[in-house]
PDB file of C-alpha atoms in Angstrom:
ATOM      1  CA  MET A   1      41.649 106.716 -92.868  1.00 46.00           C
ATOM      2  CA  VAL A   2      41.975 103.345 -90.991  1.00 51.00           C
ATOM      3  CA  TYR A   3      38.782 101.285 -91.469  1.00 57.00           C
ATOM      4  CA  LYS A   4      39.107  99.699 -87.863  1.00 85.00           C
ATOM      5  CA  LYS A   5      40.951  99.620 -84.640  1.00 94.00           C
ATOM      6  CA  LEU A   6      44.269  97.499 -85.261  1.00 97.00           C
ATOM      7  CA  THR A   7      46.249  95.183 -83.178  1.00 98.00           C
ATOM      8  CA  ILE A   8      49.896  95.698 -83.768  1.00 98.00           C
ATOM      9  CA  GLY A   9      52.830  93.635 -82.663  1.00 98.00           C
ATOM     10  CA  ILE A  10      56.109  95.293 -82.426  1.00 98.00           C
ATOM     11  CA  VAL A  11      59.544  93.377 -82.005  1.00 98.00           C
ATOM     12  CA  GLY A  12      61.924  95.868 -80.425  1.00 97.00           C
ATOM     13  CA  LEU A  13      61.156  99.170 -78.613  1.00 97.00           C
ATOM     14  CA  GLY A  14      64.161 101.133 -79.342  1.00 94.00           C
ATOM     15  CA  LEU A  15      63.959 104.636 -81.230  1.00 94.00           C
ATOM     16  CA  ILE A  16      61.920 103.169 -84.302  1.00 95.00           C
ATOM     17  CA  GLY A  17      59.847 100.388 -82.704  1.00 96.00           C
ATOM     18  CA  GLY A  18      59.133 102.715 -79.690  1.00 97.00           C
ATOM     19  CA  SER A  19      57.908 105.516 -81.673  1.00 97.00           C
ATOM     20  CA  MET A  20      55.934 103.185 -83.788  1.00 97.00           C
ATOM     21  CA  ALA A  21      54.343 102.075 -80.601  1.00 98.00           C
ATOM     22  CA  ARG A  22      53.707 105.456 -79.220  1.00 97.00           C
ATOM     23  CA  THR A  23      52.016 106.536 -82.412  1.00 97.00           C
ATOM     24  CA  TYR A  24      49.880 103.604 -82.794  1.00 98.00           C
ATOM     25  CA  ALA A  25      48.792 103.739 -79.047  1.00 97.00           C
ATOM     26  CA  ALA A  26      48.120 107.417 -79.357  1.00 96.00           C
ATOM     27  CA  ALA A  27      45.705 106.798 -82.146  1.00 96.00           C
ATOM     28  CA  GLY A  28      43.928 104.355 -80.220  1.00 96.00           C
ATOM     29  CA  HIS A  29      45.069 101.008 -81.444  1.00 97.00           C
ATOM     30  CA  LYS A  30      46.301  98.102 -79.269  1.00 98.00           C
ATOM     31  CA  VAL A  31      50.014  97.309 -79.097  1.00 98.00           C
ATOM     32  CA  PHE A  32      51.834  94.173 -78.091  1.00 98.00           C
ATOM     33  CA  ALA A  33      55.714  94.248 -77.787  1.00 98.00           C
ATOM     34  CA  ALA A  34      58.635  91.731 -77.541  1.00 97.00           C
ATOM     35  CA  GLU A  35      61.623  93.792 -76.022  1.00 96.00           C
ATOM     36  CA  THR A  36      64.715  92.146 -74.430  1.00 94.00           C
ATOM     37  CA  ASN A  37      65.199  95.083 -72.322  1.00 94.00           C
ATOM     38  CA  SER A  38      62.719  94.425 -69.504  1.00 94.00           C
ATOM     39  CA  LYS A  39      62.803  98.019 -68.106  1.00 94.00           C
ATOM     40  CA  ALA A  40      61.949  99.517 -71.556  1.00 95.00           C
ATOM     41  CA  LEU A  41      59.091  96.949 -71.912  1.00 95.00           C
ATOM     42  CA  GLN A  42      57.788  97.817 -68.433  1.00 95.00           C
ATOM     43  CA  ALA A  43      57.983 101.567 -69.135  1.00 96.00           C
ATOM     44  CA  ALA A  44      55.977 101.072 -72.228  1.00 97.00           C
ATOM     45  CA  ILE A  45      53.381  98.942 -70.343  1.00 96.00           C
ATOM     46  CA  ASP A  46      53.289 101.529 -67.429  1.00 96.00           C
ATOM     47  CA  GLU A  47      52.688 104.361 -69.924  1.00 96.00           C
ATOM     48  CA  GLN A  48      49.956 102.420 -71.602  1.00 96.00           C
ATOM     49  CA  VAL A  49      51.769 102.548 -74.922  1.00 97.00           C
ATOM     50  CA  VAL A  50      51.966  98.774 -74.900  1.00 97.00           C
ATOM     51  CA  THR A  51      49.077  96.394 -73.718  1.00 97.00           C
ATOM     52  CA  GLY A  52      51.350  93.354 -73.099  1.00 95.00           C
ATOM     53  CA  SER A  53      54.016  91.058 -74.367  1.00 96.00           C
ATOM     54  CA  LEU A  54      53.975  89.829 -77.838  1.00 97.00           C
ATOM     55  CA  THR A  55      54.101  86.151 -77.761  1.00 97.00           C
ATOM     56  CA  ARG A  56      53.013  83.434 -79.984  1.00 97.00           C
ATOM     57  CA  ASP A  57      49.588  83.672 -78.578  1.00 97.00           C
ATOM     58  CA  THR A  58      49.173  87.323 -79.008  1.00 97.00           C
ATOM     59  CA  ALA A  59      51.045  87.313 -82.494  1.00 97.00           C
ATOM     60  CA  ALA A  60      47.916  85.355 -83.707  1.00 97.00           C
ATOM     61  CA  LEU A  61      45.785  88.521 -82.776  1.00 97.00           C
ATOM     62  CA  CYS A  62      47.674  90.887 -84.603  1.00 98.00           C
ATOM     63  CA  ASP A  63      46.726  92.625 -88.001  1.00 97.00           C
ATOM     64  CA  LEU A  64      50.332  93.866 -88.412  1.00 98.00           C
ATOM     65  CA  ILE A  65      53.679  92.788 -86.863  1.00 98.00           C
ATOM     66  CA  LEU A  66      56.657  95.122 -87.128  1.00 98.00           C
ATOM     67  CA  LEU A  67      60.096  93.706 -86.741  1.00 98.00           C
ATOM     68  CA  ALA A  68      62.111  96.799 -85.418  1.00 97.00           C
ATOM     69  CA  VAL A  69      65.506  95.189 -84.397  1.00 96.00           C
ATOM     70  CA  TYR A  70      68.665  94.373 -86.247  1.00 94.00           C
ATOM     71  CA  PRO A  71      68.329  92.125 -89.349  1.00 95.00           C
ATOM     72  CA  LYS A  72      69.643  88.992 -87.605  1.00 95.00           C
ATOM     73  CA  ALA A  73      67.453  89.438 -84.700  1.00 96.00           C
ATOM     74  CA  ALA A  74      64.358  90.145 -86.948  1.00 97.00           C
ATOM     75  CA  ILE A  75      65.180  86.871 -88.878  1.00 98.00           C
ATOM     76  CA  ALA A  76      65.393  84.928 -85.622  1.00 98.00           C
ATOM     77  CA  LYS A  77      62.262  86.380 -84.068  1.00 98.00           C
ATOM     78  CA  LEU A  78      60.186  85.717 -87.217  1.00 98.00           C
ATOM     79  CA  GLN A  79      61.491  82.080 -87.264  1.00 98.00           C
ATOM     80  CA  GLU A  80      60.267  81.956 -83.498  1.00 97.00           C
ATOM     81  CA  LEU A  81      56.742  83.250 -84.184  1.00 98.00           C
ATOM     82  CA  ALA A  82      56.090  82.138 -87.697  1.00 98.00           C
ATOM     83  CA  SER A  83      54.102  78.968 -87.118  1.00 98.00           C
ATOM     84  CA  ALA A  84      51.834  81.002 -84.817  1.00 98.00           C
ATOM     85  CA  ILE A  85      51.033  83.927 -87.372  1.00 98.00           C
ATOM     86  CA  PRO A  86      47.873  83.513 -89.217  1.00 97.00           C
ATOM     87  CA  ALA A  87      47.429  84.008 -92.818  1.00 97.00           C
ATOM     88  CA  THR A  88      45.390  87.191 -92.316  1.00 96.00           C
ATOM     89  CA  THR A  89      48.544  88.954 -90.571  1.00 98.00           C
ATOM     90  CA  VAL A  90      51.112  91.185 -92.406  1.00 98.00           C
ATOM     91  CA  VAL A  91      54.655  91.019 -91.214  1.00 98.00           C
ATOM     92  CA  MET A  92      57.000  94.006 -92.044  1.00 98.00           C
ATOM     93  CA  ASP A  93      60.570  94.458 -91.030  1.00 98.00           C
ATOM     94  CA  LEU A  94      61.822  97.967 -90.441  1.00 97.00           C
ATOM     95  CA  CYS A  95      65.650  97.231 -90.793  1.00 96.00           C
ATOM     96  CA  GLY A  96      68.153  99.533 -92.371  1.00 94.00           C
ATOM     97  CA  THR A  97      69.293  97.046 -94.962  1.00 96.00           C
ATOM     98  CA  LYS A  98      67.158  94.759 -96.995  1.00 97.00           C
ATOM     99  CA  ARG A  99      68.858  91.952 -98.810  1.00 97.00           C
ATOM    100  CA  GLU A 100      69.534  89.620 -96.107  1.00 97.00           C
ATOM    101  CA  VAL A 101      66.383  90.194 -94.106  1.00 97.00           C
ATOM    102  CA  CYS A 102      64.072  90.172 -97.061  1.00 98.00           C
ATOM    103  CA  ALA A 103      65.630  86.874 -98.545  1.00 97.00           C
ATOM    104  CA  ALA A 104      65.174  85.114 -95.374  1.00 98.00           C
ATOM    105  CA  CYS A 105      61.764  86.371 -94.265  1.00 98.00           C
ATOM    106  CA  PHE A 106      60.219  86.384 -97.794  1.00 97.00           C
ATOM    107  CA  ALA A 107      61.000  82.509 -97.387  1.00 97.00           C
ATOM    108  CA  ILE A 108      59.639  82.159 -93.912  1.00 98.00           C
ATOM    109  CA  ALA A 109      56.485  83.738 -94.910  1.00 98.00           C
ATOM    110  CA  ARG A 110      55.929  81.659 -98.020  1.00 97.00           C
ATOM    111  CA  GLU A 111      56.499  78.568 -95.905  1.00 97.00           C
ATOM    112  CA  HIS A 112      54.029  79.469 -93.464  1.00 98.00           C
ATOM    113  CA  GLY A 113      51.410  81.376 -95.550  1.00 97.00           C
ATOM    114  CA  PHE A 114      51.504  84.917 -94.379  1.00 97.00           C
ATOM    115  CA  PRO A 115      52.540  88.033 -96.383  1.00 97.00           C
ATOM    116  CA  PHE A 116      55.834  89.651 -95.621  1.00 98.00           C
ATOM    117  CA  VAL A 117      56.906  93.041 -96.729  1.00 98.00           C
ATOM    118  CA  GLY A 118      60.322  94.893 -96.374  1.00 98.00           C
ATOM    119  CA  GLY A 119      59.950  98.234 -94.926  1.00 98.00           C
ATOM    120  CA  HIS A 120      62.407 101.242 -94.283  1.00 97.00           C
ATOM    121  CA  PRO A 121      61.106 104.369 -92.528  1.00 96.00           C
ATOM    122  CA  MET A 122      63.309 107.213 -93.573  1.00 91.00           C
ATOM    123  CA  ALA A 123      63.327 109.262 -90.419  1.00 87.00           C
ATOM    124  CA  GLY A 124      65.124 108.989 -87.026  1.00 76.00           C
ATOM    125  CA  THR A 125      67.350 110.819 -84.701  1.00 74.00           C
ATOM    126  CA  GLN A 126      71.015 110.297 -83.570  1.00 71.00           C
ATOM    127  CA  PHE A 127      69.651 108.971 -80.255  1.00 77.00           C
ATOM    128  CA  SER A 128      68.559 105.487 -79.613  1.00 83.00           C
ATOM    129  CA  GLY A 129      66.496 103.576 -77.153  1.00 91.00           C
ATOM    130  CA  TYR A 130      62.823 103.719 -76.084  1.00 93.00           C
ATOM    131  CA  GLU A 131      63.398 106.723 -73.701  1.00 92.00           C
ATOM    132  CA  ASN A 132      64.195 108.814 -77.038  1.00 91.00           C
ATOM    133  CA  SER A 133      61.115 107.475 -79.031  1.00 94.00           C
ATOM    134  CA  ARG A 134      58.298 109.716 -79.678  1.00 94.00           C
ATOM    135  CA  ALA A 135      54.654 109.570 -81.146  1.00 95.00           C
ATOM    136  CA  GLY A 136      54.763 111.372 -84.610  1.00 94.00           C
ATOM    137  CA  LEU A 137      58.566 110.709 -85.218  1.00 96.00           C
ATOM    138  CA  PHE A 138      57.489 109.517 -88.796  1.00 96.00           C
ATOM    139  CA  LYS A 139      54.829 112.033 -89.743  1.00 96.00           C
ATOM    140  CA  GLY A 140      55.649 113.277 -93.182  1.00 96.00           C
ATOM    141  CA  ALA A 141      58.679 111.132 -93.654  1.00 96.00           C
ATOM    142  CA  PRO A 142      59.217 108.981 -96.732  1.00 96.00           C
ATOM    143  CA  MET A 143      58.607 105.017 -96.281  1.00 97.00           C
ATOM    144  CA  VAL A 144      60.382 102.605 -98.413  1.00 97.00           C
ATOM    145  CA  LEU A 145      58.751  99.285 -99.334  1.00 98.00           C
ATOM    146  CA  VAL A 146      60.095  95.941-100.780  1.00 98.00           C
ATOM    147  CA  LEU A 147      57.065  93.991-101.904  1.00 97.00           C
ATOM    148  CA  PRO A 148      56.771  90.333-102.950  1.00 94.00           C
ATOM    149  CA  GLU A 149      55.855  89.764-106.711  1.00 88.00           C
ATOM    150  CA  GLU A 150      52.727  87.902-105.790  1.00 85.00           C
ATOM    151  CA  ASN A 151      49.718  90.124-105.009  1.00 85.00           C
ATOM    152  CA  LYS A 152      51.952  93.194-104.934  1.00 92.00           C
ATOM    153  CA  ASP A 153      49.308  95.912-105.524  1.00 92.00           C
ATOM    154  CA  ALA A 154      46.610  94.615-103.204  1.00 94.00           C
ATOM    155  CA  LEU A 155      49.274  93.908-100.525  1.00 96.00           C
ATOM    156  CA  ARG A 156      50.655  97.557-100.945  1.00 96.00           C
ATOM    157  CA  GLU A 157      47.150  99.048-100.610  1.00 95.00           C
ATOM    158  CA  ARG A 158      46.662  97.006 -97.534  1.00 96.00           C
ATOM    159  CA  VAL A 159      49.902  97.976 -95.814  1.00 97.00           C
ATOM    160  CA  GLU A 160      49.382 101.700 -96.668  1.00 96.00           C
ATOM    161  CA  ILE A 161      45.914 101.366 -94.871  1.00 96.00           C
ATOM    162  CA  MET A 162      47.596  99.747 -91.720  1.00 97.00           C
ATOM    163  CA  LEU A 163      50.377 102.344 -91.716  1.00 97.00           C
ATOM    164  CA  ALA A 164      48.100 105.194 -92.101  1.00 96.00           C
ATOM    165  CA  PRO A 165      48.146 106.188 -88.317  1.00 96.00           C
ATOM    166  CA  ILE A 166      51.865 106.709 -88.745  1.00 97.00           C
ATOM    167  CA  GLU A 167      51.332 109.554 -91.413  1.00 96.00           C
ATOM    168  CA  PHE A 168      53.916 108.900 -93.713  1.00 97.00           C
ATOM    169  CA  GLY A 169      54.563 111.568 -96.338  1.00 96.00           C
ATOM    170  CA  SER A 170      55.140 109.208 -99.353  1.00 96.00           C
ATOM    171  CA  TYR A 171      55.689 105.695-100.168  1.00 97.00           C
ATOM    172  CA  ALA A 172      58.574 104.548-102.714  1.00 95.00           C
ATOM    173  CA  GLU A 173      58.685 100.877-104.057  1.00 96.00           C
ATOM    174  CA  THR A 174      62.043  99.086-104.877  1.00 97.00           C
ATOM    175  CA  ASP A 175      63.736  95.720-104.696  1.00 97.00           C
ATOM    176  CA  ALA A 176      66.122  94.828-101.907  1.00 97.00           C
ATOM    177  CA  GLU A 177      69.266  95.140-103.899  1.00 97.00           C
ATOM    178  CA  ALA A 178      68.591  98.598-105.075  1.00 97.00           C
ATOM    179  CA  HIS A 179      67.430  99.682-101.618  1.00 97.00           C
ATOM    180  CA  ASP A 180      70.797  98.512-100.275  1.00 97.00           C
ATOM    181  CA  ARG A 181      72.898 100.242-102.995  1.00 98.00           C
ATOM    182  CA  VAL A 182      71.355 103.567-102.581  1.00 96.00           C
ATOM    183  CA  ILE A 183      71.213 103.507 -98.952  1.00 96.00           C
ATOM    184  CA  ALA A 184      74.767 102.817 -98.732  1.00 97.00           C
ATOM    185  CA  PHE A 185      75.251 106.473-100.320  1.00 97.00           C
ATOM    186  CA  THR A 186      72.342 108.472 -98.588  1.00 93.00           C
ATOM    187  CA  SER A 187      72.780 106.867 -95.068  1.00 94.00           C
ATOM    188  CA  GLN A 188      75.727 104.486 -94.278  1.00 97.00           C
ATOM    189  CA  LEU A 189      78.317 106.800 -96.094  1.00 98.00           C
ATOM    190  CA  ALA A 190      77.113 109.837 -94.048  1.00 96.00           C
ATOM    191  CA  HIS A 191      77.354 107.955 -90.875  1.00 96.00           C
ATOM    192  CA  VAL A 192      81.028 106.680 -91.715  1.00 97.00           C
ATOM    193  CA  VAL A 193      82.138 110.144 -92.860  1.00 97.00           C
ATOM    194  CA  SER A 194      80.585 111.946 -89.825  1.00 96.00           C
ATOM    195  CA  ASN A 195      82.045 109.407 -87.564  1.00 96.00           C
ATOM    196  CA  ALA A 196      85.498 109.622 -89.023  1.00 96.00           C
ATOM    197  CA  TYR A 197      85.308 113.533 -89.244  1.00 94.00           C
ATOM    198  CA  VAL A 198      85.016 113.982 -85.284  1.00 93.00           C
ATOM    199  CA  LYS A 199      88.315 111.999 -84.913  1.00 94.00           C
ATOM    200  CA  SER A 200      90.312 115.158 -85.841  1.00 90.00           C
ATOM    201  CA  PRO A 201      92.066 116.480 -82.697  1.00 89.00           C
ATOM    202  CA  GLN A 202      90.297 119.718 -83.514  1.00 83.00           C
ATOM    203  CA  ALA A 203      86.921 118.282 -82.470  1.00 74.00           C
ATOM    204  CA  GLN A 204      87.977 118.410 -78.952  1.00 81.00           C
ATOM    205  CA  ILE A 205      88.476 122.217 -79.216  1.00 77.00           C
ATOM    206  CA  HIS A 206      86.078 123.340 -81.511  1.00 75.00           C
ATOM    207  CA  HIS A 207      83.635 125.253 -79.154  1.00 76.00           C
ATOM    208  CA  GLY A 208      83.446 128.816 -79.943  1.00 67.00           C
ATOM    209  CA  PHE A 209      84.569 128.202 -83.584  1.00 69.00           C
ATOM    210  CA  SER A 210      81.712 126.073 -84.959  1.00 66.00           C
ATOM    211  CA  ALA A 211      78.192 126.598 -86.363  1.00 72.00           C
ATOM    212  CA  GLY A 212      75.520 125.107 -88.705  1.00 81.00           C
ATOM    213  CA  SER A 213      78.013 123.187 -91.051  1.00 88.00           C
ATOM    214  CA  TYR A 214      79.780 121.469 -87.907  1.00 85.00           C
ATOM    215  CA  ARG A 215      76.406 120.459 -86.475  1.00 86.00           C
ATOM    216  CA  ASP A 216      75.134 119.258 -89.832  1.00 87.00           C
ATOM    217  CA  LEU A 217      78.275 117.178 -90.633  1.00 90.00           C
ATOM    218  CA  THR A 218      78.797 115.555 -86.964  1.00 87.00           C
ATOM    219  CA  ARG A 219      74.951 115.009 -86.048  1.00 90.00           C
ATOM    220  CA  VAL A 220      75.027 111.325 -87.058  1.00 90.00           C
ATOM    221  CA  ALA A 221      78.570 110.688 -85.528  1.00 90.00           C
ATOM    222  CA  TRP A 222      76.604 110.041 -82.241  1.00 88.00           C
ATOM    223  CA  LEU A 223      75.334 106.540 -83.324  1.00 88.00           C
ATOM    224  CA  ASN A 224      74.845 103.169 -81.868  1.00 88.00           C
ATOM    225  CA  GLU A 225      77.928 101.326 -82.896  1.00 93.00           C
ATOM    226  CA  HIS A 226      76.436  97.642 -82.479  1.00 91.00           C
ATOM    227  CA  MET A 227      73.536  98.464 -84.887  1.00 91.00           C
ATOM    228  CA  TRP A 228      75.580 100.233 -87.487  1.00 94.00           C
ATOM    229  CA  CYS A 229      78.449  97.752 -87.439  1.00 96.00           C
ATOM    230  CA  GLU A 230      75.887  95.033 -88.359  1.00 95.00           C
ATOM    231  CA  LEU A 231      74.391  97.137 -90.963  1.00 95.00           C
ATOM    232  CA  PHE A 232      77.623  98.218 -92.512  1.00 97.00           C
ATOM    233  CA  LEU A 233      78.924  94.515 -92.712  1.00 97.00           C
ATOM    234  CA  GLU A 234      75.892  93.258 -94.156  1.00 96.00           C
ATOM    235  CA  ASN A 235      76.120  95.949 -96.920  1.00 97.00           C
ATOM    236  CA  ARG A 236      79.816  95.985 -97.074  1.00 98.00           C
ATOM    237  CA  ASP A 237      79.940  95.472-100.737  1.00 98.00           C
ATOM    238  CA  PHE A 238      77.979  98.689-101.829  1.00 98.00           C
ATOM    239  CA  LEU A 239      79.376 100.707 -98.769  1.00 98.00           C
ATOM    240  CA  LYS A 240      82.980 100.096 -99.884  1.00 98.00           C
ATOM    241  CA  GLU A 241      82.235 101.305-103.345  1.00 98.00           C
ATOM    242  CA  GLU A 242      80.952 104.607-101.811  1.00 98.00           C
ATOM    243  CA  ILE A 243      83.933 104.951 -99.377  1.00 98.00           C
ATOM    244  CA  ASP A 244      86.196 104.307-102.704  1.00 98.00           C
ATOM    245  CA  HIS A 245      84.476 107.095-104.285  1.00 97.00           C
ATOM    246  CA  ILE A 246      84.758 109.745-101.643  1.00 98.00           C
ATOM    247  CA  ILE A 247      88.458 108.804-101.135  1.00 98.00           C
ATOM    248  CA  THR A 248      89.011 109.349-104.821  1.00 98.00           C
ATOM    249  CA  ALA A 249      87.267 112.652-104.535  1.00 97.00           C
ATOM    250  CA  LEU A 250      89.074 113.733-101.539  1.00 98.00           C
ATOM    251  CA  ASP A 251      92.590 112.870-103.166  1.00 98.00           C
ATOM    252  CA  ALA A 252      91.702 115.258-105.826  1.00 98.00           C
ATOM    253  CA  TYR A 253      91.115 118.211-103.269  1.00 98.00           C
ATOM    254  CA  ARG A 254      94.326 117.062-101.480  1.00 98.00           C
ATOM    255  CA  ALA A 255      96.345 117.238-104.565  1.00 98.00           C
ATOM    256  CA  ALA A 256      95.202 120.632-105.505  1.00 98.00           C
ATOM    257  CA  LEU A 257      96.147 122.004-102.046  1.00 98.00           C
ATOM    258  CA  ILE A 258      99.525 120.231-102.099  1.00 98.00           C
ATOM    259  CA  GLU A 259     100.174 121.963-105.541  1.00 98.00           C
ATOM    260  CA  ASN A 260      98.646 125.216-104.483  1.00 98.00           C
ATOM    261  CA  ASP A 261      96.540 124.968-107.676  1.00 98.00           C
ATOM    262  CA  ALA A 262      93.465 127.454-107.559  1.00 98.00           C
ATOM    263  CA  SER A 263      92.455 126.666-110.973  1.00 98.00           C
ATOM    264  CA  THR A 264      91.987 122.980-110.125  1.00 98.00           C
ATOM    265  CA  LEU A 265      90.700 123.490-106.631  1.00 98.00           C
ATOM    266  CA  THR A 266      88.034 126.131-108.027  1.00 98.00           C
ATOM    267  CA  ALA A 267      86.927 123.489-110.705  1.00 98.00           C
ATOM    268  CA  LEU A 268      86.623 120.765-108.190  1.00 97.00           C
ATOM    269  CA  LEU A 269      84.536 123.041-105.941  1.00 97.00           C
ATOM    270  CA  ARG A 270      82.404 124.299-108.990  1.00 97.00           C
ATOM    271  CA  GLU A 271      81.706 120.409-109.844  1.00 97.00           C
ATOM    272  CA  GLY A 272      80.583 119.826-106.286  1.00 96.00           C
ATOM    273  CA  ARG A 273      78.338 122.770-106.300  1.00 96.00           C
ATOM    274  CA  ILE A 274      76.720 121.742-109.560  1.00 96.00           C
ATOM    275  CA  ALA A 275      76.441 118.146-108.647  1.00 94.00           C
ATOM    276  CA  LYS A 276      74.365 119.362-105.496  1.00 93.00           C
ATOM    277  CA  GLU A 277      72.355 121.498-107.578  1.00 93.00           C
ATOM    278  CA  ASN A 278      71.402 118.720-110.141  1.00 93.00           C
ATOM    279  CA  ALA A 279      70.807 116.289-107.335  1.00 88.00           C
ATOM    280  CA  ASP A 280      68.270 118.586-105.652  1.00 88.00           C
ATOM    281  CA  LYS A 281      66.200 119.158-108.924  1.00 84.00           C
ATOM    282  CA  ASP A 282      63.907 116.269-108.243  1.00 66.00           C
ATOM    283  CA  GLY A 283      63.235 117.081-104.604  1.00 60.00           C
ATOM    284  CA  ASP A 284      64.610 118.314-101.237  1.00 51.00           C
ATOM    285  CA  ASP A 285      66.118 115.529 -98.944  1.00 52.00           C
ATOM    286  CA  SER A 286      66.855 117.975 -96.170  1.00 42.00           C
ATOM    287  CA  LYS A 287      66.378 115.669 -93.060  1.00 37.00           C
TER     288      LYS A 287
END
């Protein structure tokens, strides 16, 4: 339970930032927001999701500031606001990669004397923009935290209290490099494969021939190319490794088909099934 009504600053009112804003507002907390899309900001104000603009003056009033934009924009905005942020305010990014944004923002935070935490809410949809945001988007979802070494335990407890209205289902703690290595597999590779898969000519004539497997594999092909391009390039070393792994695996299936080799193909399929069974033993990541 949150011990008081919070004042939240949010940079970016897209799917993630907009959903954060709606959830905090629905719980009775005050939200200030910075958004380059003036129509989205005005819509949030008209809907009484947002009280007003996040400026240097209002940043000084915030208990928590969330950077819900692309990594480079998050760094730039924090640099702009940093000298106005008091030591009592926690700043957290919500970016999809962590190495670049955490390295820069931890340094800015130390210079100006406020705490910074890296954050990645593990939920979303294939749609972007404030118009697709909704209260409760993150209810039950995992939240990944990258914490500074200093005062780590106390800061984590403080962050979890301030994030309580969002109703995350669990919290995991990691470092920026480990986050980016895993996310290259669990998220980024999935988006690349989905996006490449629908480039088949058959995708344009699939209607009436597709069901759940097609929908599952193609859902995230409908993506924001500008955001994912920045995230992919920032994480290009780890993402390239994962693409190399899947190309090697696909080459083995392709070779078995060319050779009409039922034994090898069966073995490959069995290996994949067992790998999935083993991967699922520690939990069900079905989202």
